[in-house]
């Protein structure tokens, strides 16, 4: 047997929700790491006192109890794992893995036992269910009832919010009320925050970015109290996952980030990160509300009763000592400007992206923390609006994608080298060699052909030509002679208008371009044999059901994306098999097509095509002849009532020779002048 036993996909119940992770048994300790939060639970081997093997909803589970009263439960084991785990426990932990049966009778009458942080409801000495008292938010009492309320978990689809226990009205030996005893046992171990006693220290009016506002931070031994003008938050130290201390790009401010799980709530809004902003120039003198002996005994030299220094240093130092977690700072990464962060945009807000030694963190709206172990791959993409910036895309193993856009192109080389050094999978690894310049981009935008700009120029030229042709058709006839009636009127206003009109010289009308006939649509022959599928499509049809089974709930578009990635990773030998099948299908198609054509197939569709060709030519001729006659139609389209023939009394034979005279443009026109309507004909 080896020195360690390791199991994947082991589940831990956290406030009504199952979180998967990895469990490892070693000679020194039992270590469980959550895949969701990255939190690590380590149980030293000498502390183990009880180990139980139980049948639970997710197969089999292990319940471990320590000598200091902590209880850990892990589910998801197989029945065959019992023998090797039991032997490992006997050999290394000197603890026997005992089998314990759960009560499945369905009775609702039993005995409530308080064992450490658990409330166990037993029926005939077999546990029916167990309640972690850390999940209890409140406990209320009635006459003979105790109501237990639970914390809400946003990740759980269905949450148990309340449970009631009926306690029989019997008095104890000392005359105590059993309902009150039950309630006190629950509250003593429940996660109910009560601000009893004085705060260790208080920081006044600290600037908080999320949740936004100014807050007084009161540090208590077991929780953190944020007191603002509108909202109050009480944050237990057990919910703090990580601490970050990040320098601002301007080198004058500092971010102090507290990662929380579960998050704090403000209505329907959840805050997974608490972000404080400090100025480096702000100093403070701090005195802890404890005696020197108590400070030394509790913090073991990490804190002193009287301290002074920068405000951000004092806050981070106190939080590190009380939470007992390390503070994460940026690593060796330096951007183009020498800063340890990169300016970028996420969603609609601008912020800063910090490459850390084990992940990335973006501040501040919304804050995002991505660990390297949960990143599937990264991608460098060109900016959508300009070539002077690029996008940095991160895809996680759970399928989520985060796009950090508008990053300056000078940062490309530094970021690429950092990602490459951390051995992260890069989608477009070959893109760096193909790009121009050392930074991955050309020196100027002038070298690149802008197809959109060229198209807009062409549309502008066509639009100008159209405007000129419209202007020609709308001009007046400058050679039209004035009538005698106009000369007699002698209206100065009319003469002025004529002069203005005569200033515009008549331009020769441009010849209209003939329109090209539209492309013919291919007529699909319903009787023809179907085209063969490619090797990829044949493979996809055979693998689609398997992809659906492996990824339940996947959409159609995600199936295509997943299939494309699987096809790329497919072995050459497997691909050759499908290519051979595609070649065979192509041969069968060629043979069937040949037989189809020999039997007269396709003749009907060719006849339809010829008919369409002839019809198109006739229409083109009609349009051409109609276009030549358009100027004449424009003159003859309107005939006034005063149209006069030059020879009314001539015979029918002479009518063909006679010429018809048209009146000038002003004949048959009515003018409104001084309220009277005057006819000029």
XYZ file of C-alpha atoms in Angstrom:
681
model
C 0.000 0.000 0.000
C 1.292 3.483 -0.867
C 1.913 6.376 1.457
C -1.158 8.283 0.211
C -4.692 7.630 -0.975
C -6.291 10.201 -3.274
C -9.915 10.483 -4.417
C -11.437 12.895 -6.931
C -15.045 14.097 -7.101
C -15.572 13.851 -3.342
C -18.383 16.107 -2.098
C -18.688 18.237 1.011
C -22.014 19.668 2.170
C -21.835 23.454 2.743
C -25.090 25.047 3.928
C -27.329 22.797 1.868
C -25.182 22.707 -1.274
C -22.780 19.992 -2.446
C -19.303 21.271 -3.383
C -16.974 18.851 -5.150
C -13.260 18.616 -4.497
C -10.254 16.365 -4.025
C -9.529 14.348 -0.843
C -6.100 12.985 0.012
C -5.177 10.684 2.912
C -1.490 10.804 3.863
C 0.438 9.556 6.874
C 0.617 13.055 8.361
C -2.840 14.484 7.641
C -6.157 14.383 5.790
C -6.399 17.199 3.224
C -9.506 18.253 1.322
C -9.410 20.991 -1.371
C -12.624 22.482 -2.764
C -12.739 22.944 -6.544
C -15.156 25.848 -6.246
C -13.362 28.109 -3.770
C -9.899 26.553 -3.558
C -10.222 26.416 0.235
C -8.110 23.719 1.887
C -9.142 21.807 5.050
C -6.271 20.023 6.731
C -6.818 17.571 9.607
C -3.640 16.443 11.403
C -3.482 12.662 11.780
C -2.928 12.697 15.589
C -6.181 14.692 16.044
C -8.403 12.005 14.489
C -10.493 10.216 17.107
C -13.531 8.696 15.322
C -14.064 7.487 11.746
C -17.393 6.160 10.456
C -18.370 4.615 7.108
C -22.020 5.330 6.195
C -24.429 4.814 3.333
C -25.607 8.258 2.161
C -27.399 9.817 -0.807
C -24.241 10.080 -2.948
C -23.126 6.473 -2.502
C -21.005 6.112 0.635
C -19.519 8.687 2.964
C -16.969 9.124 5.739
C -17.569 11.021 8.974
C -14.407 12.100 10.802
C -14.353 13.521 14.336
C -11.335 15.170 15.946
C -10.262 15.361 19.567
C -10.969 19.123 19.706
C -14.648 18.627 18.759
C -14.629 19.351 15.006
C -16.562 17.060 12.656
C -15.926 16.626 8.900
C -18.154 14.727 6.466
C -17.171 13.683 2.930
C -19.444 11.840 0.494
C -19.065 10.283 -2.937
C -17.088 7.087 -2.254
C -17.728 3.740 -3.892
C -18.543 0.545 -2.037
C -15.238 -0.969 -3.171
C -13.254 1.851 -1.483
C -14.124 0.671 2.031
C -11.489 -2.079 2.333
C -8.473 -0.025 1.245
C -9.521 3.032 3.295
C -10.125 0.871 6.379
C -6.713 -0.782 6.018
C -5.020 2.608 5.515
C -6.658 4.019 8.670
C -5.570 1.048 10.770
C -1.985 1.176 9.490
C -1.394 4.945 9.675
C -3.979 6.562 11.966
C -4.529 3.689 14.448
C -8.266 4.383 14.054
C -10.835 1.782 13.057
C -13.222 2.722 10.268
C -16.558 1.554 11.733
C -19.685 0.972 9.673
C -22.696 2.957 10.902
C -26.219 2.460 9.568
C -28.615 5.374 9.181
C -32.259 5.098 10.297
C -34.598 4.977 7.305
C -37.852 4.223 9.148
C -39.289 7.675 8.457
C -40.354 8.303 12.050
C -40.625 11.868 13.295
C -40.289 10.980 16.995
C -36.856 10.453 18.449
C -34.072 11.799 20.607
C -32.125 15.035 19.975
C -28.431 14.707 20.829
C -25.898 17.528 20.796
C -22.449 16.209 19.923
C -19.973 18.978 19.231
C -21.066 21.172 16.315
C -23.841 18.721 15.287
C -27.438 18.206 16.331
C -28.233 14.539 15.720
C -31.826 13.266 15.608
C -31.641 9.573 16.572
C -34.268 6.856 16.318
C -33.415 3.722 18.297
C -29.759 4.824 18.575
C -29.457 5.198 14.787
C -29.159 8.742 13.367
C -32.002 9.766 11.042
C -30.452 13.138 10.137
C -27.833 15.558 11.410
C -27.886 19.354 11.453
C -24.593 21.331 11.381
C -25.207 24.029 13.975
C -22.895 26.372 12.066
C -25.683 26.617 9.450
C -28.177 27.922 12.029
C -28.886 31.668 11.798
C -31.510 32.032 14.568
C -33.352 30.011 17.182
C -36.774 31.003 18.583
C -38.849 29.347 21.289
C -42.582 28.894 21.845
C -44.612 27.149 24.523
C -43.515 23.621 23.643
C -41.708 24.320 20.345
C -38.250 25.346 19.226
C -37.923 26.928 15.763
C -34.506 26.677 14.117
C -33.769 28.991 11.146
C -30.926 28.398 8.666
C -28.637 30.558 6.554
C -29.646 30.887 2.899
C -27.234 29.556 0.290
C -27.561 31.298 -3.090
C -25.845 28.423 -4.912
C -28.403 25.831 -3.767
C -31.455 25.352 -5.985
C -33.635 24.445 -2.982
C -32.819 25.615 0.550
C -34.198 24.453 3.895
C -34.982 27.679 5.763
C -36.750 26.518 8.926
C -37.314 23.433 11.088
C -39.511 23.050 14.169
C -39.021 20.643 17.079
C -41.742 19.725 19.539
C -40.304 19.314 23.051
C -42.488 17.427 25.629
C -43.470 19.549 28.671
C -41.379 17.721 31.270
C -39.183 19.397 33.857
C -35.669 18.381 34.643
C -34.153 17.484 37.976
C -33.477 21.131 38.786
C -36.811 22.394 37.494
C -35.374 23.816 34.249
C -37.526 24.265 31.169
C -36.486 21.735 28.460
C -37.420 24.205 25.715
C -34.956 26.786 27.051
C -32.262 24.140 27.497
C -32.733 23.005 23.897
C -32.560 26.613 22.664
C -29.408 27.407 24.654
C -27.657 24.302 23.303
C -28.436 25.408 19.741
C -27.413 29.059 20.238
C -24.168 28.174 21.980
C -22.885 26.426 18.847
C -24.847 28.283 16.133
C -23.406 30.847 13.733
C -25.283 33.707 15.360
C -23.237 36.897 15.606
C -23.774 38.838 18.794
C -21.784 42.003 19.413
C -20.943 41.359 23.036
C -18.064 43.134 24.711
C -15.826 45.872 23.349
C -14.175 45.931 19.937
C -10.449 45.184 19.722
C -9.969 48.345 17.635
C -11.975 50.737 15.435
C -11.039 52.326 12.096
C -13.095 55.448 11.329
C -14.482 56.560 7.945
C -12.669 54.134 5.623
C -13.393 54.446 1.904
C -15.035 51.278 0.592
C -15.487 50.645 -3.159
C -17.670 47.528 -2.839
C -20.088 47.990 -1.171
C -19.703 51.657 -2.021
C -19.557 54.226 0.766
C -17.708 55.302 3.903
C -17.760 52.771 6.746
C -16.519 52.511 10.309
C -14.808 49.138 10.721
C -15.000 47.645 14.186
C -12.714 44.678 14.764
C -14.133 42.043 17.158
C -12.398 38.797 18.185
C -14.644 36.612 15.993
C -16.157 38.911 13.367
C -15.799 42.179 11.479
C -18.466 44.875 11.796
C -18.971 47.422 8.982
C -21.076 50.350 10.184
C -22.283 52.814 7.528
C -24.898 55.514 7.282
C -27.395 53.182 5.581
C -26.218 49.579 6.002
C -24.484 47.458 8.622
C -22.618 44.235 7.872
C -21.305 41.610 10.285
C -18.718 39.378 8.647
C -17.478 36.285 10.544
C -13.787 35.570 10.074
C -14.682 32.014 9.059
C -16.189 33.362 5.825
C -12.945 35.097 4.762
C -11.187 33.087 2.031
C -8.264 35.310 1.007
C -6.672 38.698 1.623
C -5.059 40.803 -1.132
C -2.923 43.949 -0.863
C -2.562 45.541 -4.309
C -0.790 48.793 -5.284
C -2.676 51.201 -7.541
C -1.151 52.067 -10.907
C -0.598 55.683 -9.827
C 1.659 54.429 -6.972
C -0.155 56.735 -4.529
C -3.010 54.457 -3.431
C -3.461 50.876 -2.231
C -6.291 48.360 -2.576
C -7.044 45.979 0.294
C -9.329 43.190 -0.962
C -11.131 40.662 1.266
C -12.587 37.600 -0.511
C -15.765 36.258 1.134
C -17.712 33.002 0.873
C -20.627 33.159 1.473
C -20.917 36.785 0.308
C -22.521 39.662 2.168
C -25.971 40.702 0.957
C -27.592 44.054 0.239
C -31.124 43.333 -0.968
C -30.735 41.118 -4.026
C -27.107 42.165 -4.546
C -24.309 39.844 -3.428
C -20.812 41.116 -2.638
C -18.167 38.379 -2.872
C -15.365 40.905 -2.346
C -14.873 43.715 0.139
C -12.569 46.341 -1.435
C -11.026 49.157 0.624
C -9.056 52.026 -0.930
C -6.267 53.742 1.041
C -3.889 56.619 0.404
C -0.239 55.795 1.016
C 0.310 59.163 2.730
C -2.323 58.547 5.430
C -0.820 57.479 8.777
C -2.436 56.354 12.027
C -1.541 55.551 15.624
C -3.453 52.503 16.873
C -4.040 51.245 20.416
C -5.675 47.843 20.926
C -8.412 47.570 23.532
C -6.633 44.717 25.315
C -3.973 44.358 27.956
C -0.394 43.717 26.901
C -0.444 40.211 28.423
C -3.627 39.336 26.556
C -2.222 40.707 23.285
C 0.938 38.672 23.716
C -0.970 35.509 24.634
C -3.557 35.816 21.845
C -1.444 37.062 18.922
C 1.980 35.644 19.882
C 3.959 38.723 18.895
C 2.118 39.405 15.619
C 0.500 42.516 17.106
C 1.448 45.010 19.798
C -0.792 47.024 22.074
C 0.476 50.334 20.605
C 1.271 50.502 16.891
C 1.759 53.287 14.342
C 2.321 53.467 10.601
C 0.441 53.748 7.341
C -3.294 53.179 7.591
C -3.323 50.370 5.007
C -0.482 48.584 6.820
C -2.308 48.702 10.147
C -5.601 47.393 8.694
C -3.904 44.576 6.769
C -1.743 43.609 9.749
C -4.703 43.398 12.138
C -6.821 41.436 9.639
C -4.010 38.985 8.926
C -3.576 38.248 12.643
C -7.292 37.796 13.382
C -8.265 35.875 10.233
C -5.033 33.837 10.332
C -4.596 33.885 6.558
C -1.716 35.039 4.370
C -1.906 38.284 2.410
C -1.457 37.874 -1.352
C 0.568 40.579 -3.134
C 1.512 40.922 -6.839
C 4.424 38.789 -7.996
C 7.296 39.576 -10.342
C 5.133 40.829 -13.207
C 5.855 44.349 -14.460
C 3.973 45.984 -17.296
C 5.225 48.330 -19.997
C 4.962 51.352 -17.693
C 6.697 49.566 -14.802
C 3.457 49.018 -12.850
C 2.434 45.616 -11.504
C -0.996 45.803 -13.139
C -2.586 46.351 -16.552
C -5.272 48.900 -17.362
C -8.205 47.265 -19.147
C -12.005 47.093 -19.308
C -14.276 44.288 -18.157
C -17.897 44.464 -19.294
C -18.789 48.191 -19.154
C -16.264 49.408 -16.552
C -12.579 50.219 -16.645
C -10.296 48.726 -14.005
C -6.950 47.078 -13.273
C -5.901 43.473 -13.936
C -3.224 42.082 -11.588
C -1.272 38.978 -12.706
C -0.443 37.120 -9.466
C 1.772 34.136 -8.792
C -1.204 31.752 -8.747
C -3.951 33.589 -10.601
C -5.429 36.854 -11.871
C -7.488 39.400 -9.970
C -9.434 42.296 -11.512
C -10.553 45.322 -9.519
C -12.857 46.827 -9.088
C -16.282 46.633 -10.750
C -17.139 43.808 -10.710
C -14.184 42.184 -8.922
C -13.012 38.886 -10.448
C -10.496 36.378 -9.063
C -9.376 33.509 -11.302
C -6.956 30.836 -10.093
C -4.574 29.197 -12.574
C -5.855 25.739 -11.652
C -9.402 26.616 -12.758
C -8.288 28.200 -16.084
C -8.699 26.015 -19.154
C -6.998 28.300 -21.699
C -6.339 31.942 -22.572
C -6.591 33.788 -25.864
C -5.093 36.987 -27.254
C -7.488 38.708 -29.669
C -7.275 41.938 -31.632
C -9.394 44.834 -30.418
C -12.786 45.206 -32.076
C -12.557 48.984 -32.586
C -8.876 49.727 -33.174
C -5.580 47.942 -33.723
C -3.887 49.982 -30.993
C -5.292 47.648 -28.332
C -6.032 43.958 -27.864
C -8.347 41.740 -25.803
C -7.282 39.116 -23.276
C -9.773 36.258 -22.986
C -9.760 33.664 -20.183
C -11.831 30.482 -20.412
C -12.394 28.392 -17.278
C -12.849 24.642 -16.983
C -16.494 25.196 -16.025
C -17.089 26.838 -19.446
C -17.246 30.493 -18.312
C -15.408 33.114 -20.364
C -13.976 36.425 -19.148
C -12.894 39.058 -21.695
C -10.619 41.920 -20.603
C -10.616 44.447 -23.441
C -8.903 47.715 -24.456
C -5.434 46.657 -23.269
C -2.627 48.785 -24.725
C -0.646 46.925 -27.375
C 2.634 47.731 -25.570
C 1.525 45.335 -22.791
C 1.215 42.405 -25.195
C 4.798 41.133 -24.973
C 4.975 41.308 -21.162
C 1.612 39.587 -20.690
C 2.378 36.895 -23.263
C 5.697 36.060 -21.598
C 4.019 35.916 -18.178
C 1.278 33.539 -19.367
C 3.833 31.405 -21.183
C 6.038 31.202 -18.072
C 3.065 30.040 -15.976
C 2.483 27.246 -18.538
C -1.094 28.225 -19.273
C -2.654 26.885 -22.454
C -2.728 29.596 -25.156
C -5.227 29.122 -27.978
C -3.463 31.245 -30.627
C 0.140 30.489 -29.724
C 1.303 30.855 -33.332
C -0.140 34.351 -33.584
C 2.865 35.979 -31.908
C 5.280 34.858 -34.642
C 2.927 35.920 -37.431
C 2.277 39.425 -36.110
C 4.331 42.381 -37.257
C 6.788 44.147 -34.978
C 8.211 43.051 -31.669
C 5.066 43.835 -29.733
C 2.800 41.866 -32.025
C 1.368 44.806 -33.985
C 2.400 46.925 -36.953
C 3.943 50.325 -36.297
C 1.077 52.291 -37.844
C -2.469 51.844 -39.007
C -1.636 53.192 -42.491
C -0.058 49.917 -43.618
C -3.283 47.993 -43.141
C -5.974 47.881 -45.799
C -9.297 49.110 -44.458
C -12.005 47.433 -46.546
C -14.786 49.306 -44.767
C -13.222 52.693 -45.620
C -12.850 51.748 -49.288
C -16.487 50.670 -49.473
C -17.676 53.922 -47.903
C -15.633 55.924 -50.466
C -17.245 54.049 -53.345
C -20.728 54.616 -51.921
C -19.926 58.328 -51.576
C -18.910 58.609 -55.248
C -22.095 56.866 -56.379
C -24.163 59.160 -54.148
C -22.501 62.293 -55.637
C -23.193 61.111 -59.184
C -26.833 60.504 -58.271
C -27.149 64.033 -56.797
C -25.743 65.616 -59.986
C -28.184 63.748 -62.255
C -31.117 64.808 -60.039
C -29.976 68.448 -60.208
C -29.911 68.378 -64.039
C -33.481 67.140 -64.340
C -34.797 69.784 -61.938
C -33.362 72.913 -63.700
C -35.531 75.415 -65.631
C -35.238 76.094 -69.369
C -33.099 79.240 -69.671
C -33.890 79.706 -73.404
C -37.638 79.903 -72.953
C -38.924 83.172 -74.419
C -41.101 85.441 -72.377
C -44.653 86.080 -73.593
C -46.052 89.473 -74.520
C -48.257 89.480 -71.487
C -45.213 89.157 -69.217
C -43.480 92.044 -70.985
C -46.505 94.243 -70.466
C -46.740 93.360 -66.775
C -43.136 94.368 -66.183
C -43.109 93.004 -62.644
C -39.735 93.688 -61.116
C -40.002 90.705 -58.813
C -40.575 88.292 -61.705
C -37.615 89.748 -63.586
C -35.393 89.268 -60.563
C -36.454 85.641 -60.310
C -35.708 85.076 -64.008
C -32.221 86.476 -63.627
C -31.505 84.133 -60.744
C -32.754 81.193 -62.737
C -30.742 82.166 -65.815
C -27.495 82.164 -63.823
C -27.491 78.367 -63.721
C -26.213 76.972 -67.032
C -27.829 73.845 -68.283
C -25.652 70.767 -68.079
C -25.774 67.995 -70.588
C -27.623 64.997 -69.169
C -25.429 61.999 -68.464
C -26.119 58.693 -70.027
C -27.648 56.222 -67.628
C -25.679 53.102 -66.995
C -27.263 49.873 -67.991
C -28.029 47.629 -65.074
C -26.431 44.256 -65.091
C -28.856 41.361 -65.067
C -29.114 39.602 -61.721
C -27.376 36.344 -61.152
C -29.493 33.329 -61.807
C -30.560 31.261 -58.828
C -29.689 27.633 -59.040
C -32.728 25.409 -59.370
C -32.427 22.437 -57.029
C -33.145 19.115 -58.651
C -35.250 17.155 -56.177
C -34.591 13.845 -57.919
C -30.807 14.119 -57.978
C -28.789 12.066 -55.472
C -27.704 13.894 -52.295
C -24.163 15.168 -51.992
C -21.889 13.095 -49.727
C -20.906 14.341 -46.252
C -17.351 15.212 -45.283
C -15.298 13.141 -42.857
C -15.980 15.613 -40.037
C -19.768 15.534 -40.583
C -19.796 11.727 -40.646
C -17.841 11.675 -37.365
C -20.124 14.349 -35.838
C -23.305 12.398 -36.645
C -21.924 9.318 -34.929
C -20.574 11.236 -31.902
C -23.420 13.718 -31.264
C -25.319 11.504 -28.815
C -22.143 10.715 -26.896
C -21.334 14.444 -26.539
C -24.876 15.085 -25.249
C -24.555 12.274 -22.711
C -21.183 13.532 -21.429
C -22.411 17.145 -21.214
C -26.047 17.150 -20.042
C -27.979 20.319 -20.849
C -25.526 21.465 -23.552
C -26.983 23.694 -26.282
C -26.758 23.112 -30.060
C -24.130 25.815 -30.566
C -22.039 24.481 -27.697
C -22.241 20.970 -29.218
C -20.695 22.288 -32.454
C -17.965 24.113 -30.535
C -17.194 21.086 -28.371
C -17.190 18.782 -31.406
C -14.739 21.066 -33.240
C -12.309 20.912 -30.322
C -12.648 17.113 -30.080
C -12.082 16.731 -33.849
C -8.853 18.764 -33.607
C -7.551 16.507 -30.836
C -8.537 13.301 -32.666
C -5.673 10.939 -33.593
C -4.546 10.773 -37.211
C -5.409 7.092 -37.416
C -8.988 7.809 -36.294
C -9.278 10.688 -38.751
C -8.026 8.488 -41.603
C -10.844 6.005 -40.900
C -13.473 8.722 -41.329
C -11.698 10.137 -44.391
C -11.842 6.696 -46.004
C -15.574 6.537 -45.264
C -15.985 9.980 -46.840
C -14.073 8.848 -49.959
C -16.301 5.782 -50.274
C -19.391 7.963 -49.956
C -17.973 10.295 -52.663
C -17.423 7.371 -55.029
C -20.961 6.140 -54.464
C -22.274 9.654 -55.119
C -20.327 9.974 -58.410
C -21.605 6.585 -59.536
C -25.226 7.436 -58.643
C -24.939 10.843 -60.356
C -23.618 9.257 -63.528
C -26.485 6.768 -63.624
C -28.959 9.560 -62.904
C -27.748 11.682 -65.816
C -27.669 8.689 -68.210
C -31.300 7.951 -67.338
C -32.312 11.497 -68.378
C -32.164 13.134 -64.969
C -31.464 16.849 -64.821
C -33.063 17.603 -68.219
C -36.063 19.313 -66.640
C -33.931 21.638 -64.567
C -31.787 22.617 -67.613
C -34.957 23.475 -69.582
C -36.116 25.745 -66.751
C -32.707 27.476 -66.767
C -32.883 28.147 -70.555
C -36.382 29.577 -70.189
C -35.188 31.922 -67.433
C -32.229 33.046 -69.589
C -34.494 33.969 -72.527
C -36.915 35.781 -70.254
C -34.066 37.774 -68.743
C -32.778 38.878 -72.175
C -36.224 40.091 -73.262
C -36.610 42.134 -70.076
C -33.169 43.665 -70.576
C -34.103 44.739 -74.120
C -37.335 46.297 -72.897
C -35.483 48.274 -70.244
C -32.944 49.477 -72.825
C -35.556 50.627 -75.372
C -37.607 52.247 -72.618
C -34.551 54.167 -71.366
C -33.917 55.769 -74.823
C -37.462 57.145 -74.999
C -37.510 58.636 -71.556
C -36.599 62.241 -72.602
C -39.519 62.342 -75.119
C -41.920 61.005 -72.519
C -40.923 63.802 -70.241
C -42.027 66.460 -72.793
C -45.260 64.738 -73.916
C -46.377 63.560 -70.505
C -48.318 66.803 -69.831
C -50.507 68.651 -72.374
C -52.322 71.776 -71.301
C -55.811 72.644 -72.418
C -54.343 75.367 -74.616
C -52.553 72.890 -76.913
C -53.122 74.379 -80.411
C -52.622 72.775 -83.825
C -51.030 75.008 -86.463
C -53.411 73.907 -89.244
C -56.894 73.085 -88.011
C -58.635 73.222 -91.410
C -56.173 71.051 -93.346
C -57.242 67.769 -94.814
C -56.455 64.329 -93.500
C -53.741 63.838 -96.097
C -51.929 66.978 -95.062
C -52.143 66.334 -91.350
C -49.057 64.130 -91.381
C -46.968 66.978 -92.784
C -48.314 69.621 -90.486
C -46.334 70.433 -87.387
C -47.887 70.795 -84.016
C -46.824 73.784 -81.991
C -46.446 73.551 -78.237
C -46.905 76.570 -76.099
C -43.933 77.707 -74.009
C -43.455 76.807 -70.391
C -45.513 79.750 -69.088
C -48.640 79.010 -71.122
C -51.547 77.465 -69.222
C -50.114 78.678 -65.883
C -52.151 80.470 -63.255
C -50.542 83.083 -61.033
C -51.987 84.365 -57.759
C -51.181 88.051 -57.401
C -52.594 90.466 -54.777
C -55.393 88.060 -53.926
C -56.561 87.674 -57.589
C -56.040 84.711 -59.846
C -54.814 85.731 -63.317
C -54.526 83.418 -66.311
C -51.503 84.030 -68.518
C -52.765 82.126 -71.561
